[in-house]
Short mmCIF file of C-alpha atoms in Angstrom, two decimals:
data_model
loop_
_atom_site.label_atom_id
_atom_site.label_comp_id
_atom_site.label_asym_id
_atom_site.label_seq_id
_atom_site.Cartn_x
_atom_site.Cartn_y
_atom_site.Cartn_z
CA MET A 1 21.36 -1.00 29.40
CA ILE A 2 22.35 -1.69 26.44
CA MET A 3 21.13 -4.76 24.97
CA ASN A 4 22.63 -8.23 25.72
CA THR A 5 23.43 -9.45 22.00
CA ASN A 6 25.17 -12.50 23.08
CA LEU A 7 22.34 -13.72 24.77
CA LEU A 8 19.75 -12.93 22.21
CA SER A 9 22.05 -15.05 19.42
CA LYS A 10 22.48 -17.79 21.83
CA TYR A 11 18.78 -18.41 22.23
CA LEU A 12 17.76 -16.98 18.33
CA VAL A 13 20.65 -17.44 16.42
CA ASP A 14 22.12 -20.90 17.46
CA SER A 15 18.75 -22.22 17.59
CA LYS A 16 17.89 -21.25 13.75
CA TYR A 17 15.14 -19.00 14.74
CA LEU A 18 17.03 -16.18 13.07
CA SER A 19 19.25 -15.81 10.37
CA GLY A 20 21.10 -12.82 11.96
CA ILE A 21 20.98 -10.14 14.37
CA ILE A 22 22.32 -6.68 13.10
CA TYR A 23 22.33 -4.44 16.25
CA PHE A 24 22.85 -0.42 16.81
CA GLU A 25 23.43 1.18 20.10
CA GLU A 26 21.69 3.82 18.37
CA LEU A 27 19.84 4.14 14.73
CA TYR A 28 17.56 6.43 13.00
CA SER A 29 14.58 4.18 12.10
CA THR A 30 15.41 0.31 12.12
CA ASN A 31 12.50 -0.02 9.13
CA ALA A 32 14.04 3.27 6.97
CA TYR A 33 17.71 1.56 7.28
CA SER A 34 16.14 -2.28 6.51
CA LYS A 35 14.77 -0.48 3.34
CA LYS A 36 18.10 0.82 2.06
CA ILE A 37 20.01 -2.41 2.52
CA TYR A 38 17.31 -4.27 2.09
CA HIS A 39 19.00 -6.47 -1.02
CA GLU A 40 21.77 -7.89 1.82
CA LEU A 41 19.69 -8.71 4.47
CA LYS A 42 18.58 -12.39 4.60
CA ASP A 43 15.57 -13.99 5.21
CA ASN A 44 14.79 -13.99 9.34
CA THR A 45 17.36 -11.39 10.29
CA ILE A 46 16.54 -8.70 12.43
CA VAL A 47 17.60 -5.12 12.65
CA LEU A 48 17.43 -4.18 16.36
CA THR A 49 18.26 -0.79 18.51
CA SER A 50 18.31 0.57 22.06
CA TYR A 51 17.52 3.83 20.76
CA GLN A 52 15.84 4.93 17.69
CA THR A 53 16.03 8.68 17.01
CA ASN A 54 14.06 9.19 14.06
CA GLY A 55 11.21 6.71 14.51
CA THR A 56 8.10 7.25 12.51
CA GLY A 57 4.91 5.57 12.11
CA ARG A 58 2.44 6.33 9.16
CA PHE A 59 3.99 8.88 6.98
CA GLY A 60 6.27 10.76 9.18
CA ARG A 61 4.58 10.70 12.69
CA PRO A 62 6.88 10.70 15.24
CA TRP A 63 7.33 7.35 17.48
CA GLN A 64 9.45 8.72 20.02
CA THR A 65 11.13 6.48 22.69
CA ASN A 66 13.55 6.92 25.68
CA ARG A 67 17.31 5.39 25.00
CA ASN A 68 17.70 1.75 26.54
CA GLU A 69 13.54 1.69 27.91
CA ASN A 70 11.92 -0.19 24.88
CA LEU A 71 12.45 -2.66 21.99
CA THR A 72 12.28 -1.70 18.45
CA PHE A 73 13.32 -3.38 16.02
CA SER A 74 12.47 -4.78 12.48
CA LEU A 75 12.45 -8.19 10.96
CA ILE A 76 13.02 -9.35 7.73
CA LYS A 77 10.59 -11.92 6.56
CA ASP A 78 10.40 -13.43 2.85
CA TYR A 79 7.12 -14.94 2.70
CA GLY A 80 4.78 -15.56 -0.52
CA LEU A 81 1.54 -14.42 -0.19
CA ARG A 82 -0.69 -12.99 -3.02
CA ILE A 83 -1.41 -8.95 -2.87
CA ASP A 84 -4.76 -10.05 -1.81
CA GLU A 85 -3.55 -11.87 1.08
CA ILE A 86 -0.61 -9.20 2.12
CA HIS A 87 -2.67 -8.06 5.00
CA LEU A 88 -2.73 -10.97 6.59
CA MET A 89 1.09 -10.24 7.86
CA ASN A 90 -0.46 -7.00 9.28
CA PHE A 91 -2.83 -8.99 11.44
CA TYR A 92 -0.56 -12.11 12.14
CA THR A 93 2.13 -9.75 13.72
CA SER A 94 0.12 -8.01 15.72
CA TYR A 95 -1.40 -10.94 17.21
CA ILE A 96 2.05 -12.66 17.76
CA LEU A 97 2.58 -9.80 19.92
CA TYR A 98 -0.37 -10.28 21.95
CA LEU A 99 0.52 -13.43 22.47
CA THR A 100 3.83 -12.05 23.33
CA LEU A 101 2.78 -9.76 25.60
CA ASN A 102 0.79 -12.71 27.43
CA GLU A 103 3.30 -14.82 27.64
CA THR A 104 5.82 -12.46 29.36
CA SER A 105 3.35 -10.80 31.87
CA LYS A 106 2.03 -13.81 33.71
CA ASP A 107 -0.69 -11.35 35.41
CA CYS A 108 -1.75 -10.06 31.57
CA SER A 109 -5.32 -11.41 32.46
CA GLU A 110 -6.26 -8.69 35.13
CA HIS A 111 -5.63 -6.00 32.56
CA ASP A 112 -7.14 -5.09 29.83
CA LEU A 113 -5.31 -6.28 26.74
CA TYR A 114 -6.89 -5.35 23.24
CA LEU A 115 -5.86 -5.55 19.76
CA LYS A 116 -7.00 -2.45 17.73
CA TRP A 117 -7.46 -2.52 13.97
CA PRO A 118 -5.61 -2.51 11.58
CA ASN A 119 -2.93 -3.62 14.21
CA ASP A 120 -2.37 -1.57 17.17
CA LEU A 121 -2.46 -2.95 20.78
CA LEU A 122 -3.74 -1.38 23.50
CA LEU A 123 -3.02 -2.07 27.21
CA ASN A 124 -5.55 -0.45 29.28
CA ARG A 125 -7.11 1.44 26.96
CA LYS A 126 -3.72 3.25 26.26
CA LYS A 127 -1.30 2.51 22.86
CA ILE A 128 1.91 0.39 24.01
CA ALA A 129 2.46 -1.18 20.56
CA GLY A 130 2.81 -0.06 17.07
CA ILE A 131 3.83 -2.15 14.02
CA LEU A 132 4.18 -0.51 10.45
CA LEU A 133 5.52 -2.91 7.37
CA ASP A 134 6.92 -2.36 4.23
CA VAL A 135 6.60 -4.79 1.78
CA LYS A 136 9.13 -5.05 -1.11
CA ASP A 137 9.07 -6.93 -4.11
CA MET A 138 5.52 -6.76 -5.08
CA ASN A 139 6.00 -8.01 -8.51
CA SER A 140 7.44 -11.36 -7.17
CA ASP A 141 5.54 -14.47 -5.50
CA MET A 142 8.20 -14.28 -2.92
CA LYS A 143 7.53 -11.00 -1.17
CA LYS A 144 10.32 -9.11 1.53
CA PHE A 145 8.08 -7.82 4.30
CA ILE A 146 9.78 -5.37 6.43
CA ILE A 147 8.12 -5.39 9.92
CA GLY A 148 8.64 -2.58 12.15
CA ILE A 149 7.94 -3.11 15.86
CA GLY A 150 7.98 -0.45 18.64
CA LEU A 151 6.99 -1.83 22.11
CA ASN A 152 7.26 0.62 25.31
CA VAL A 153 8.61 -1.43 27.97
CA ASN A 154 10.51 0.04 30.49
CA GLN A 155 9.48 3.91 30.03
CA GLU A 156 7.59 5.65 32.29
CA ILE A 157 7.74 8.87 31.67
CA PHE A 158 6.14 10.42 28.13
CA PRO A 159 5.82 13.52 26.67
CA GLU A 160 2.90 15.17 27.75
CA ASP A 161 1.10 15.06 24.27
CA ILE A 162 0.94 11.74 24.20
CA ASN A 163 0.46 10.95 28.20
CA SER A 164 -3.20 10.38 27.75
CA LYS A 165 -2.92 7.83 25.16
CA ALA A 166 0.56 6.18 25.54
CA THR A 167 1.66 3.66 27.85
CA SER A 168 4.01 1.05 28.73
CA MET A 169 4.20 -2.33 30.07
CA LYS A 170 6.41 -0.95 33.16
CA ASN A 171 3.53 1.83 34.02
CA GLU A 172 0.90 -0.97 33.47
CA PHE A 173 2.33 -4.11 35.32
CA LYS A 174 4.32 -2.41 37.51
CA CYS A 175 7.41 -3.92 37.76
CA GLU A 176 10.60 -4.05 34.95
CA PHE A 177 11.26 -6.46 32.01
CA MET A 178 14.26 -7.91 30.30
CA ILE A 179 14.00 -6.42 26.77
CA GLU A 180 15.91 -9.54 25.50
CA MET A 181 13.36 -11.82 26.82
CA ILE A 182 10.26 -10.48 25.31
CA LEU A 183 12.27 -10.25 21.80
CA ILE A 184 12.88 -14.03 22.32
CA ASN A 185 9.45 -14.81 22.96
CA PHE A 186 8.03 -12.95 20.14
CA ILE A 187 10.34 -14.18 17.63
CA LYS A 188 9.43 -17.95 18.88
CA LEU A 189 6.36 -17.47 18.70
CA PHE A 190 6.05 -15.65 15.23
CA ASN A 191 8.08 -18.73 14.13
CA GLU A 192 6.20 -21.18 15.56
CA ASN A 193 2.46 -20.04 14.54
CA LEU A 194 3.64 -19.31 10.67
CA CYS A 195 0.99 -21.89 9.47
CA LEU A 196 -1.51 -19.45 10.15
CA LEU A 197 -0.61 -17.41 7.56
CA ASN A 198 -1.63 -19.90 5.36
CA GLN A 199 -5.02 -20.33 6.97
CA GLY A 200 -6.71 -16.54 6.49
CA ASP A 201 -9.87 -17.18 8.15
CA ILE A 202 -8.46 -19.04 11.33
CA LEU A 203 -6.00 -16.24 11.49
CA MET A 204 -8.82 -13.28 11.05
CA LYS A 205 -11.10 -15.47 13.53
CA LEU A 206 -8.27 -15.42 16.29
CA TRP A 207 -7.45 -11.65 15.76
CA LYS A 208 -11.18 -10.58 16.29
CA SER A 209 -11.30 -12.62 19.49
CA LYS A 210 -8.75 -10.57 20.82
CA SER A 211 -9.70 -7.18 19.56
CA ASN A 212 -12.90 -5.60 21.69
CA VAL A 213 -13.94 -3.30 18.75
CA ILE A 214 -16.85 -5.08 17.12
CA GLY A 215 -19.91 -3.81 18.42
CA LYS A 216 -17.98 -0.95 19.57
CA LYS A 217 -18.71 3.13 18.75
CA VAL A 218 -16.04 4.42 17.16
CA LYS A 219 -14.29 7.63 16.07
CA PHE A 220 -13.23 7.24 12.59
CA LYS A 221 -10.33 9.25 10.75
CA GLN A 222 -9.78 9.16 7.34
CA LEU A 223 -6.08 9.60 6.29
CA ASP A 224 -6.50 11.05 2.69
CA ASP A 225 -8.49 14.67 4.27
CA GLY A 226 -8.47 14.08 8.02
CA ARG A 227 -12.97 13.98 8.13
CA GLU A 228 -13.38 12.17 11.10
CA ALA A 229 -17.18 10.59 11.78
CA GLU A 230 -18.75 8.26 14.67
CA VAL A 231 -19.37 5.17 13.37
CA VAL A 232 -20.22 1.79 14.93
CA VAL A 233 -18.06 -1.14 14.07
CA MET A 234 -19.72 -4.43 12.47
CA ASP A 235 -16.91 -6.46 11.70
CA ILE A 236 -13.57 -7.20 10.27
CA ASP A 237 -13.87 -8.81 7.02
CA ASN A 238 -11.42 -11.42 6.18
CA ASP A 239 -9.85 -9.43 3.41
CA GLY A 240 -8.91 -7.06 6.82
CA GLY A 241 -11.02 -4.14 5.99
CA LEU A 242 -13.25 -2.38 8.55
CA ILE A 243 -16.71 -2.90 8.31
CA VAL A 244 -18.73 0.06 9.86
CA SER A 245 -22.31 1.81 10.14
CA ASP A 246 -22.67 5.69 9.85
CA VAL A 247 -25.53 7.38 11.95
CA SER A 248 -27.73 6.60 9.10
CA GLY A 249 -27.23 3.14 9.12
CA LYS A 250 -25.19 2.70 5.87
CA THR A 251 -22.58 0.58 5.52
CA CYS A 252 -19.07 0.51 3.98
CA LYS A 253 -15.88 -0.55 3.99
CA PHE A 254 -12.42 1.01 4.91
CA TYR A 255 -8.84 -0.08 4.25
CA SER A 256 -7.09 2.91 5.48
CA GLY A 257 -7.80 5.12 8.27
CA GLU A 258 -7.20 5.14 11.96
CA ILE A 259 -10.13 4.50 14.43
CA SER A 260 -10.46 5.55 18.21
CA ILE A 261 -12.70 3.81 20.68
CA LEU A 262 -15.37 6.61 22.49
CA TYR A 263 -15.83 5.02 26.02
CA ASP A 264 -18.93 5.82 27.76
CA GLU A 265 -17.46 7.54 30.82
CA MET B 1 -19.25 22.91 -55.41
CA LYS B 2 -20.75 23.63 -52.53
CA VAL B 3 -19.82 21.03 -49.42
CA ASP B 4 -22.23 19.77 -47.77
CA LEU B 5 -22.74 17.31 -45.18
CA ASN B 6 -24.84 14.97 -46.63
CA TYR B 7 -23.02 14.75 -49.60
CA ILE B 8 -19.85 13.98 -47.35
CA LYS B 9 -22.00 11.39 -45.70
CA LYS B 10 -22.64 9.83 -49.05
CA LEU B 11 -19.18 9.79 -50.48
CA ILE B 12 -18.02 7.78 -47.07
CA LYS B 13 -20.70 5.54 -47.26
CA ILE B 14 -20.07 4.41 -50.98
CA LEU B 15 -16.35 4.20 -49.74
CA ASP B 16 -17.12 2.19 -46.93
CA THR B 17 -19.00 -0.43 -48.78
CA SER B 18 -16.63 -0.47 -51.99
CA ASN B 19 -13.62 -2.30 -52.39
CA ILE B 20 -11.65 0.86 -53.02
CA SER B 21 -9.18 2.06 -50.29
CA GLU B 22 -9.17 6.00 -51.44
CA PHE B 23 -10.55 8.23 -53.52
CA GLU B 24 -10.37 11.85 -54.49
CA ILE B 25 -12.83 14.20 -56.15
CA GLU B 26 -12.73 17.41 -57.75
CA GLU B 27 -15.39 20.30 -58.53
CA GLU B 28 -15.75 23.62 -58.89
CA GLY B 29 -11.95 24.35 -57.04
CA THR B 30 -12.95 22.20 -53.82
CA ARG B 31 -11.07 18.57 -53.66
CA ILE B 32 -12.03 15.92 -51.06
CA LYS B 33 -10.19 13.31 -50.66
CA LEU B 34 -11.40 10.04 -48.62
CA ALA B 35 -9.30 7.39 -47.80
CA LYS B 36 -9.72 3.77 -45.60
CA PRO B 37 -7.15 2.75 -43.31
CA ARG B 38 -5.62 -0.69 -44.13
CA PRO B 39 -7.97 -3.31 -42.74
CA LYS B 40 -5.31 -4.44 -40.34
CA VAL B 41 -5.96 -1.34 -38.28
CA ILE B 42 -9.43 -1.52 -38.71
CA ALA B 43 -9.15 -5.09 -36.93
CA ASN B 44 -7.91 -3.03 -34.02
CA THR B 45 -10.04 0.14 -33.93
CA ALA B 46 -12.63 -1.53 -31.79
CA PRO B 47 -16.01 0.50 -33.62
CA VAL B 48 -15.27 1.28 -37.12
CA ASN B 49 -15.42 4.46 -37.69
CA PHE B 50 -15.31 6.07 -41.07
CA PRO B 51 -11.81 8.23 -40.50
CA VAL B 52 -12.00 11.01 -43.29
CA TYR B 53 -15.11 12.63 -41.65
CA ASN B 54 -13.76 15.99 -40.74
CA PRO B 55 -15.52 18.86 -39.94
CA GLN B 56 -13.05 20.88 -41.08
CA VAL B 57 -13.38 19.59 -44.56
CA MET B 58 -16.64 21.84 -44.85
CA SER B 59 -15.31 24.94 -43.28
CA GLU B 60 -12.87 25.18 -45.70
CA SER B 61 -15.18 25.35 -48.70
CA GLY B 62 -13.16 26.83 -52.13
CA SER B 63 -10.18 25.60 -51.00
CA ALA B 64 -8.25 22.12 -51.59
CA VAL B 65 -8.45 20.18 -48.64
CA SER B 66 -6.66 16.80 -48.12
CA ALA B 67 -8.00 15.51 -44.79
CA ALA B 68 -7.92 11.98 -45.10
CA GLU B 69 -4.17 11.30 -44.68
CA PRO B 70 -3.35 12.96 -41.61
CA VAL B 71 -6.38 11.90 -39.75
CA LYS B 72 -5.57 8.08 -41.29
CA SER B 73 -2.04 8.16 -39.35
CA VAL B 74 -2.89 9.79 -36.33
CA ILE B 75 -5.61 6.56 -36.14
CA GLU B 76 -2.55 4.47 -36.88
CA SER B 77 -0.72 5.51 -34.43
CA ALA B 78 -2.89 5.90 -31.74
CA VAL B 79 -3.99 2.40 -32.30
CA THR B 80 -0.19 1.00 -32.19
CA GLU B 81 0.74 3.50 -28.73
CA LYS B 82 -1.85 2.35 -26.65
CA SER B 83 -1.86 -1.62 -27.68
CA GLU B 84 1.75 -1.75 -27.73
CA LYS B 85 4.02 1.12 -26.63
CA ILE B 86 1.85 2.54 -23.34
CA ILE B 87 1.73 0.63 -20.31
CA GLU B 88 -0.98 1.47 -17.96
CA VAL B 89 0.03 0.39 -14.58
CA LYS B 90 -2.72 -0.37 -12.19
CA SER B 91 -3.42 -0.18 -8.26
CA PRO B 92 -3.10 -3.96 -7.12
CA MET B 93 -5.41 -3.47 -4.34
CA VAL B 94 -7.49 -0.74 -2.45
CA GLY B 95 -5.78 1.83 -0.21
CA THR B 96 -4.17 5.25 -0.23
CA PHE B 97 -1.94 6.44 -2.59
CA TYR B 98 1.21 8.18 -1.74
CA SER B 99 3.95 9.34 -4.18
CA ALA B 100 7.03 9.89 -2.02
CA PRO B 101 8.25 7.76 0.93
CA SER B 102 7.68 10.31 3.17
CA PRO B 103 5.49 13.88 3.47
CA ASP B 104 8.75 15.74 3.26
CA ALA B 105 10.97 13.86 0.54
CA GLU B 106 10.73 13.96 -2.74
CA PRO B 107 8.44 11.66 -5.06
CA TYR B 108 9.68 8.46 -5.78
CA ILE B 109 9.07 9.35 -9.77
CA SER B 110 7.52 12.24 -12.04
CA VAL B 111 6.23 12.66 -15.54
CA GLY B 112 9.52 11.84 -17.84
CA SER B 113 11.62 10.11 -15.21
CA ASN B 114 13.20 6.91 -16.91
CA VAL B 115 11.95 3.87 -15.18
CA SER B 116 12.96 0.07 -15.48
CA SER B 117 11.34 -3.08 -14.05
CA GLY B 118 11.50 -3.01 -10.41
CA THR B 119 11.99 0.72 -10.34
CA VAL B 120 9.35 1.25 -7.41
CA LEU B 121 7.05 4.13 -8.38
CA CYS B 122 4.69 4.75 -5.14
CA ILE B 123 3.23 3.49 -2.66
CA ILE B 124 -0.15 2.16 -1.88
CA GLU B 125 -0.63 2.36 2.21
CA ALA B 126 -3.69 -0.42 3.60
CA MET B 127 -4.06 -1.42 6.88
CA LYS B 128 -0.39 -0.02 8.00
CA LEU B 129 1.57 -1.96 5.16
CA MET B 130 3.02 0.26 3.22
CA ASN B 131 3.05 -1.74 -0.24
CA GLU B 132 5.64 -0.60 -2.64
CA ILE B 133 4.41 -0.92 -6.76
CA GLU B 134 7.06 -1.28 -8.59
CA ALA B 135 7.20 -0.70 -12.32
CA GLU B 136 7.30 -4.01 -14.54
CA VAL B 137 8.27 -2.58 -17.86
CA SER B 138 11.46 -0.29 -18.99
CA GLY B 139 10.28 2.92 -20.19
CA LYS B 140 9.51 6.71 -19.75
CA ILE B 141 6.47 7.50 -17.12
CA VAL B 142 4.44 9.92 -19.53
CA LYS B 143 1.39 10.35 -17.16
CA ILE B 144 0.68 10.46 -13.28
CA LEU B 145 -3.40 9.79 -13.03
CA ALA B 146 -3.85 9.12 -8.77
CA GLU B 147 -3.02 12.20 -6.39
CA ASN B 148 -0.63 12.26 -3.64
CA ALA B 149 -2.80 10.83 -0.45
CA GLN B 150 -5.82 10.50 -1.75
CA PRO B 151 -7.73 6.69 -1.64
CA VAL B 152 -7.67 4.42 -4.77
CA GLU B 153 -9.84 1.59 -5.87
CA TYR B 154 -8.62 -2.20 -6.88
CA ASN B 155 -7.29 -1.95 -10.95
CA GLN B 156 -7.89 2.13 -11.00
CA PRO B 157 -5.00 3.34 -13.28
CA LEU B 158 -1.91 4.92 -11.92
CA PHE B 159 0.53 5.84 -14.38
CA LEU B 160 0.94 5.45 -18.08
CA ILE B 161 4.67 4.15 -19.06
CA GLU B 162 6.11 4.37 -22.66
CA LYS B 163 7.69 1.18 -23.04
CA ASN B 164 11.19 1.56 -24.67
#
């Protein structure tokens, strides 16, 4: 089913939550497209597609989705944050996505839904959403954020290589979801909680309360050389950094890299 | 005249404590010329060194040497370049430096590229935010100081731009 843009427009544009919706039945990447025409994109615009053909995560990693089954969009947000506060947009977005899932599925509490540093969403230990942000206009007070979100909604079959790591709402909650309603919920929650961006310490506290990583043994992978190490997560700092302790008890803080939780099984 | 280090050091000391800005001495076919930089320039060079102390003077005994002039001009130009023409672009955050928008894409800029205010120079990734670092001045890239996909620290110099 293609996206019901009339419904989205009625709930999101008429009510002034969004200034516009740019919809493509098929598009290579909503973030890449937004970056290309970002001068023309007003604050609170979304670029939405039912089929992203060339979506990427960090540095070229493919984000594959089936046609019409998932939510893939970019939200354009102009917001005044200092450079040392920019990371808050990342924690804010993933926190709002967490709230959106909670609101959308009433039996969410019966499942393990957690935030994973820096901004992934895990449902029953599998990745259900990915977020990637591009930041423009770094030199001005008002930064332009291109917030790219991919949420697996109704996709049932995943490629073999990611099948054990990825899942969808349908696979876990055992029912079909209306993609438009999830987007409407997200945009509303995003707009209604914006004041959290000006209260970084509260936001970080809320975020940490929805994350299960503190105190856990994780595998930490450095992006630059692919080095992996087993570490214990001590805390997530208010500046967003991941504080870990290695086998010798030495602590250090990371801003790049990736963790995967090691479950005792 | 036998050119000897202590002799030149003494001459430099005399010149330095005097009000004379330059002098020349010739003896047995060896000519030594010493000069002080203009006071304005001295003020800009933090440690006041003796610009004429040049080992070449010693090795070229017997021939006329005039080391002072070129050394002085080098120092003068270095001072102006550093303070006025060459702009250092520093990393505004801790993260990973990327020279191109994706692994198979062309780098944003390379040495010799002309940039203007707002030109994207690189990306610093931190916590899955891809932060586009922009030039603040117009000019030419003279040096790239960071390596692709390597971690960078806060305030670490990334590029040198020669201002137009």
